Amino acid sequence: MLFQSLITPSIQLANRAVMAPMTRSRADDANTPSALIAEYYGQRATAGLIITEGTSPSPNGLGYARIPGLFNDAQVRGWKVVTDAVHAKGGKIFVQLMHTGRVTHVANLPAGAQVIGPTSTACPGEMHTDAQGMQPHSIPRAMTAPDIAHAVQEYAHSAQLAIEAGFDGVELHAANGYLIEQFLNANVNQRTGAYGGSIKGRNRFALEVARATAAAIGAHRVGIRLSPYGVFNSTGAFPEVEAQYLALTQELSQLGLLYLHLLDHSAMGAPPVPADLKARLRAAFQGLFILAGGFDRTEAEGALKTGQADLIAFARPFLANPDLVERMRAEAELNAIDMATFYTPGSKGYTDYPTLARRSAVPA
C-alpha cells in the first residue's frame, strides 16, 4: 500500500510516503528560502507529500538560527521557487507553520521581534545562536489577550501567503513544545482563565488558530501535527493528556481539516503514544490520518494495511535519501546519515546525498 496513490476530493498523492518536517537551518540572513532550499525539496519530490521544515508565521517565531519565515513578500518569492521546483517534478508540498514561542533566544530574532509565550517562564535548557554560541533560552513575555489575537491572525495571514507562494496547503505545528503546544501542555501552560486551567482553556488557542487558518484558505488545505506524550522542550505527559487530545481531535474533525499528523517520539527515547490512544484519535478524526515515528518500510506497510493510518511520514530517511521512495520500492540500501550537518549552512549533508541513479552511474 505504501506505493499506491491516494486520491480524495481535496488532494491527489502519487504514493502514501510523506516527507516529515525537519528543521535544516539553511535560510539566508533574512530568513528567506534560497535556491539551495529549492534544490533540496526538488530532489525529494517523489514523496507522495512533502511537509517543509518549520517556518515561522511571525518575526516573533524565528527562535532558531537560520530558519525560514513566511510573513513578507521576499519570503513568498523565495518559497515560490521551492514550490515550483517540487511541482515541476509532479510532487505536492505543504508548508509547516511553526511559531517557536518561548523556545527562543533573542540573538536569533530580527530587530523589533519579541520572545513571547503563554507565561513568563523560560524554557529550560540552551539553544544555539550563530552570534553567541550556546545560550540559555530567553525569558518570554506572557502573552496578553491582544497578543494572542494577533498571533492567531499571523497564522491565518501566513497561510494566505503560503497559497500565494504556490503551496498545496499548510500544516499547523502543534507539537514538539512550540507555541501551540505551549498552550496545550499543562506542564508549560500555567495560565488561569480563558486560555488555561482546563482542557477547554488549554485547547482554545490551537482551535482558534485552526479555525482562522481554515477560514483563510479552506479547511481542505489545512493539516495539524500533534505529539501527545512528547517530551521535547520540557513538555511531557500530564493527568488529562488523553482526554484533552481526544477533545481537541473531535473539534478539529468538526472543522473539516484535511489531515491529522500524529507523532510518536518513542523512537527518540520519549514515552510511546499508547496504541489505544492512537486508535481512539484515528476514530475521532474524519479526515486523513498520518502516523510518524521511526517507521521503516515493513512497519509502514503494516500500519497502512491494518488501517492504522492513511499515510506514513518518514523523517531522517528522507534527509539522507532524496530517492527514498525508489529505494524502499527496490528494497535497496539506504544512505548513512551525517548528523554533524543537520543544521549547518551550505550544501554538505543537505543536497549532496547520492541517489541510486547517481551511484550506478559511477564507474567501478
XYZ file of C-alpha atoms in Angstrom:
364
model
C 0.000 0.000 0.000
C 2.882 2.396 0.609
C 3.360 2.868 -3.131
C -0.308 3.171 -4.029
C -1.771 6.539 -4.895
C -4.184 8.300 -2.566
C -6.976 10.204 -4.264
C -9.537 12.282 -2.382
C -11.667 15.242 -3.466
C -9.160 17.541 -1.720
C -5.797 16.085 -2.686
C -4.242 13.530 -5.013
C -0.950 11.935 -3.980
C 1.243 9.619 -6.040
C 2.041 7.418 -3.035
C 1.494 7.272 0.727
C 5.016 8.172 1.848
C 5.194 11.616 3.450
C 8.409 13.552 3.918
C 8.130 14.731 7.518
C 9.081 18.286 8.512
C 12.715 18.606 9.577
C 14.479 21.798 10.609
C 17.632 22.217 8.490
C 18.660 25.854 9.201
C 19.586 26.775 5.631
C 17.608 30.004 5.180
C 19.513 33.196 4.416
C 20.143 36.088 6.795
C 16.638 37.486 6.247
C 15.023 34.101 6.998
C 14.227 33.725 3.301
C 14.384 30.433 1.364
C 17.234 30.220 -1.134
C 17.890 28.342 -4.355
C 19.659 25.709 -2.254
C 16.443 25.028 -0.333
C 14.571 24.736 -3.635
C 17.121 22.186 -4.841
C 16.760 20.184 -1.601
C 12.991 19.866 -1.804
C 13.019 19.358 -5.566
C 15.327 16.366 -5.064
C 12.709 14.787 -2.773
C 9.626 15.485 -4.885
C 8.873 11.781 -5.412
C 7.441 11.708 -1.880
C 3.659 11.499 -2.005
C 3.618 14.667 0.099
C 6.408 16.920 1.336
C 5.871 18.851 4.551
C 8.519 21.543 4.857
C 10.681 22.372 7.800
C 9.100 24.541 10.482
C 8.506 28.009 9.021
C 7.551 30.933 11.193
C 4.369 32.907 10.550
C 5.783 35.782 12.605
C 9.060 37.605 13.292
C 8.457 36.613 16.940
C 8.541 32.931 15.998
C 12.023 32.813 14.465
C 13.565 31.309 17.570
C 16.281 29.209 15.925
C 19.169 30.407 13.804
C 18.559 30.420 10.041
C 15.031 29.013 9.999
C 12.715 30.359 7.288
C 9.729 32.609 7.703
C 6.584 33.206 5.704
C 5.272 36.648 6.591
C 6.635 39.039 3.933
C 6.855 39.396 0.168
C 10.509 38.385 -0.126
C 9.781 35.127 1.676
C 6.807 34.483 -0.614
C 9.085 34.914 -3.628
C 11.686 32.592 -2.130
C 9.143 29.892 -1.356
C 7.644 30.214 -4.853
C 10.941 28.960 -6.272
C 10.691 25.970 -3.900
C 7.100 25.081 -4.760
C 7.816 25.459 -8.483
C 10.742 23.017 -8.159
C 8.543 20.423 -6.438
C 5.555 20.847 -8.746
C 7.788 20.622 -11.837
C 8.557 17.050 -10.775
C 4.922 16.193 -10.025
C 5.156 16.495 -6.231
C 2.877 18.049 -3.624
C 4.135 20.278 -0.837
C 2.674 21.770 2.353
C 4.465 24.341 4.498
C 4.624 23.684 8.218
C 3.824 26.848 10.174
C 5.914 26.788 13.354
C 5.994 29.649 15.848
C 8.729 28.845 18.360
C 7.173 30.882 21.187
C 9.351 30.597 24.291
C 11.793 28.198 22.587
C 13.866 31.185 21.567
C 16.934 33.255 22.137
C 16.801 36.960 21.377
C 20.051 36.719 19.395
C 18.187 34.640 16.795
C 15.326 37.120 16.399
C 15.201 40.016 13.928
C 15.152 43.592 15.173
C 11.896 44.505 16.882
C 10.752 40.931 17.498
C 9.834 39.740 20.980
C 10.124 36.499 22.938
C 6.560 35.533 23.885
C 4.761 32.543 25.355
C 1.754 31.539 27.433
C 3.607 32.533 30.599
C 6.807 34.335 31.559
C 8.621 31.098 32.464
C 11.692 30.413 30.321
C 12.070 27.074 28.605
C 14.725 25.055 30.460
C 17.923 24.331 28.602
C 20.002 26.059 25.944
C 19.925 26.670 22.213
C 22.454 27.560 19.534
C 22.941 31.106 18.344
C 25.266 31.967 15.478
C 26.369 35.163 17.247
C 26.936 33.893 20.794
C 27.137 30.103 20.632
C 25.033 28.083 23.083
C 22.850 30.246 25.299
C 20.008 29.661 27.787
C 16.563 30.240 26.322
C 15.444 33.832 26.753
C 12.716 34.720 29.242
C 9.404 35.225 27.406
C 6.788 37.871 27.973
C 3.441 36.350 28.923
C 1.006 36.909 26.071
C -1.961 39.182 26.682
C -5.352 38.698 25.037
C -4.404 41.143 22.231
C -1.094 39.279 21.761
C -2.994 36.019 21.363
C -5.452 37.510 18.885
C -2.536 38.964 16.903
C -0.730 35.607 16.806
C -3.892 33.863 15.562
C -4.131 36.356 12.724
C -0.431 35.905 11.921
C -1.064 32.205 11.304
C -4.054 32.983 9.072
C -2.128 35.607 7.099
C 0.855 33.298 6.684
C -1.481 30.607 5.356
C -2.762 33.051 2.738
C 0.819 33.871 1.773
C 1.511 30.125 1.509
C -1.151 29.750 -1.150
C 0.242 32.818 -2.925
C 3.667 31.121 -2.835
C 2.246 28.027 -4.531
C 1.942 25.636 -1.609
C -0.756 22.982 -1.783
C -1.620 23.651 1.863
C -0.268 24.266 5.354
C 0.426 22.172 8.417
C -0.011 23.768 11.846
C 2.827 22.663 14.127
C 1.115 21.897 17.439
C 3.837 19.512 18.622
C 7.402 19.453 19.948
C 6.869 22.159 22.547
C 6.429 25.146 20.217
C 3.862 27.892 20.680
C 0.648 25.979 20.028
C 1.748 23.075 22.219
C 2.953 25.517 24.855
C -0.726 26.384 25.264
C -1.844 22.744 25.004
C 0.576 21.323 27.546
C -0.395 21.590 31.221
C 3.248 21.376 32.320
C 4.001 24.570 30.392
C 0.693 26.412 30.414
C 0.079 27.550 33.977
C -2.447 30.198 32.967
C -5.863 30.500 34.511
C -8.839 31.972 32.716
C -9.777 31.651 29.053
C -6.525 30.128 27.771
C -5.573 27.766 30.586
C -6.649 25.951 33.711
C -8.765 23.290 31.999
C -8.951 21.065 28.934
C -11.152 23.614 27.183
C -8.891 26.518 28.122
C -5.660 24.823 27.034
C -7.221 23.729 23.720
C -8.596 27.164 22.932
C -5.535 28.698 21.240
C -4.970 25.679 18.995
C -8.605 25.694 17.924
C -8.612 29.440 17.294
C -5.536 29.098 15.084
C -7.030 26.142 13.212
C -10.358 27.918 12.769
C -8.779 31.147 11.494
C -6.427 29.317 9.146
C -9.234 27.186 7.733
C -11.330 30.323 7.205
C -8.422 31.971 5.383
C -7.580 29.226 2.878
C -10.165 26.452 3.297
C -10.100 23.581 5.768
C -9.293 21.199 2.897
C -5.846 22.839 2.711
C -5.031 22.631 6.435
C -3.432 19.841 8.456
C -2.148 19.772 12.019
C 0.654 17.925 13.810
C 0.227 16.696 17.386
C 2.572 14.876 19.773
C 0.828 13.766 22.979
C 3.354 12.139 25.318
C 6.189 14.037 23.655
C 8.803 15.489 25.981
C 10.638 17.874 23.659
C 11.180 21.393 25.004
C 10.028 20.480 28.533
C 6.535 19.329 27.697
C 5.716 15.754 28.800
C 2.536 13.914 29.761
C 0.053 15.233 32.333
C -3.001 13.657 34.027
C -5.600 14.828 31.477
C -3.474 14.383 28.367
C -5.593 11.675 26.711
C -8.933 13.304 27.455
C -7.590 16.635 26.253
C -6.237 15.338 22.947
C -9.424 13.403 22.264
C -11.486 16.540 22.849
C -9.115 18.543 20.657
C -9.231 15.974 17.863
C -13.015 15.836 17.879
C -13.215 19.603 17.459
C -10.531 19.641 14.769
C -12.506 16.994 12.910
C -15.629 19.145 13.082
C -13.683 21.943 11.404
C -13.087 19.630 8.441
C -9.285 19.787 8.423
C -7.595 17.736 5.704
C -5.378 15.673 7.993
C -4.127 14.989 11.482
C -0.417 14.153 11.706
C 0.337 12.188 14.883
C 3.947 11.999 16.022
C 5.181 9.268 18.379
C 8.594 10.224 19.784
C 9.365 6.818 21.289
C 11.949 6.096 18.589
C 13.855 9.076 20.042
C 13.515 7.880 23.637
C 10.251 9.529 24.721
C 7.350 7.520 26.169
C 5.288 5.906 23.397
C 1.846 7.171 22.474
C -0.331 4.264 23.669
C -1.754 2.180 20.827
C -5.230 2.566 22.285
C -4.963 6.367 22.194
C -3.764 6.277 18.594
C -6.786 4.171 17.689
C -9.176 6.497 19.503
C -7.679 9.571 17.841
C -7.915 7.832 14.476
C -11.591 7.063 15.089
C -12.302 10.602 16.287
C -10.834 12.316 13.218
C -12.780 12.024 9.988
C -10.042 13.326 7.679
C -6.766 11.734 6.606
C -4.579 10.313 9.367
C -0.766 10.418 9.186
C 1.433 8.442 11.572
C 5.089 9.374 12.176
C 7.769 7.989 14.434
C 10.647 5.753 13.371
C 8.873 3.725 10.685
C 10.708 1.538 8.195
C 9.121 0.144 5.043
C 7.807 -3.035 6.685
C 6.300 -1.210 9.639
C 4.744 1.373 7.328
C 3.117 -1.326 5.217
C 1.738 -2.994 8.337
C 0.224 0.243 9.662
C -1.399 1.007 6.316
C -2.767 -2.488 5.750
C -4.320 -2.676 9.208
C -5.981 0.718 8.785
C -3.983 2.496 11.478
C -3.210 5.347 9.081
C -3.759 6.629 5.557
C -0.215 7.945 5.175
C 3.139 7.318 6.865
C 5.683 10.064 7.454
C 9.429 9.436 7.284
C 11.928 11.961 8.617
C 15.659 11.132 8.693
C 15.406 8.524 5.917
C 14.260 11.330 3.576
C 17.010 13.602 4.853
C 19.736 11.234 3.650
C 17.898 9.638 0.707
C 16.425 12.033 -1.850
C 15.057 8.991 -3.700
C 13.702 7.259 -0.593
C 10.522 6.065 -2.304
C 12.517 4.398 -5.085
C 14.914 2.849 -2.577
C 12.090 1.439 -0.475
C 10.327 0.094 -3.546
C 13.543 -1.639 -4.651
C 14.401 -2.664 -1.066
C 17.753 -1.003 -1.647
C 20.256 0.030 0.991
C 19.782 3.496 2.483
C 22.478 6.150 2.720
C 24.077 6.708 6.108
C 23.032 9.938 7.818
C 25.628 12.640 8.544
C 24.323 14.012 11.844
C 27.083 16.636 12.031
C 25.498 18.534 9.110
C 21.870 18.532 10.254
C 21.830 22.282 10.974
C 24.972 23.657 9.325
C 24.931 26.127 6.423
C 25.699 25.021 2.888
C 25.139 22.024 0.647
C 27.213 19.458 2.567
C 24.897 16.906 4.164
C 21.956 18.652 2.511
C 21.828 18.373 -1.280
C 24.847 16.113 -1.847
C 23.434 12.718 -0.766
C 23.685 10.280 -3.714
C 20.696 8.697 -5.408
C 20.639 5.156 -6.717
C 20.872 6.550 -10.254
C 23.927 8.650 -9.424
C 25.613 5.768 -7.630
C 25.035 3.346 -10.509
C 26.428 5.905 -12.978
C 29.808 5.995 -11.211
C 32.330 3.615 -12.895
C 33.532 0.722 -10.771
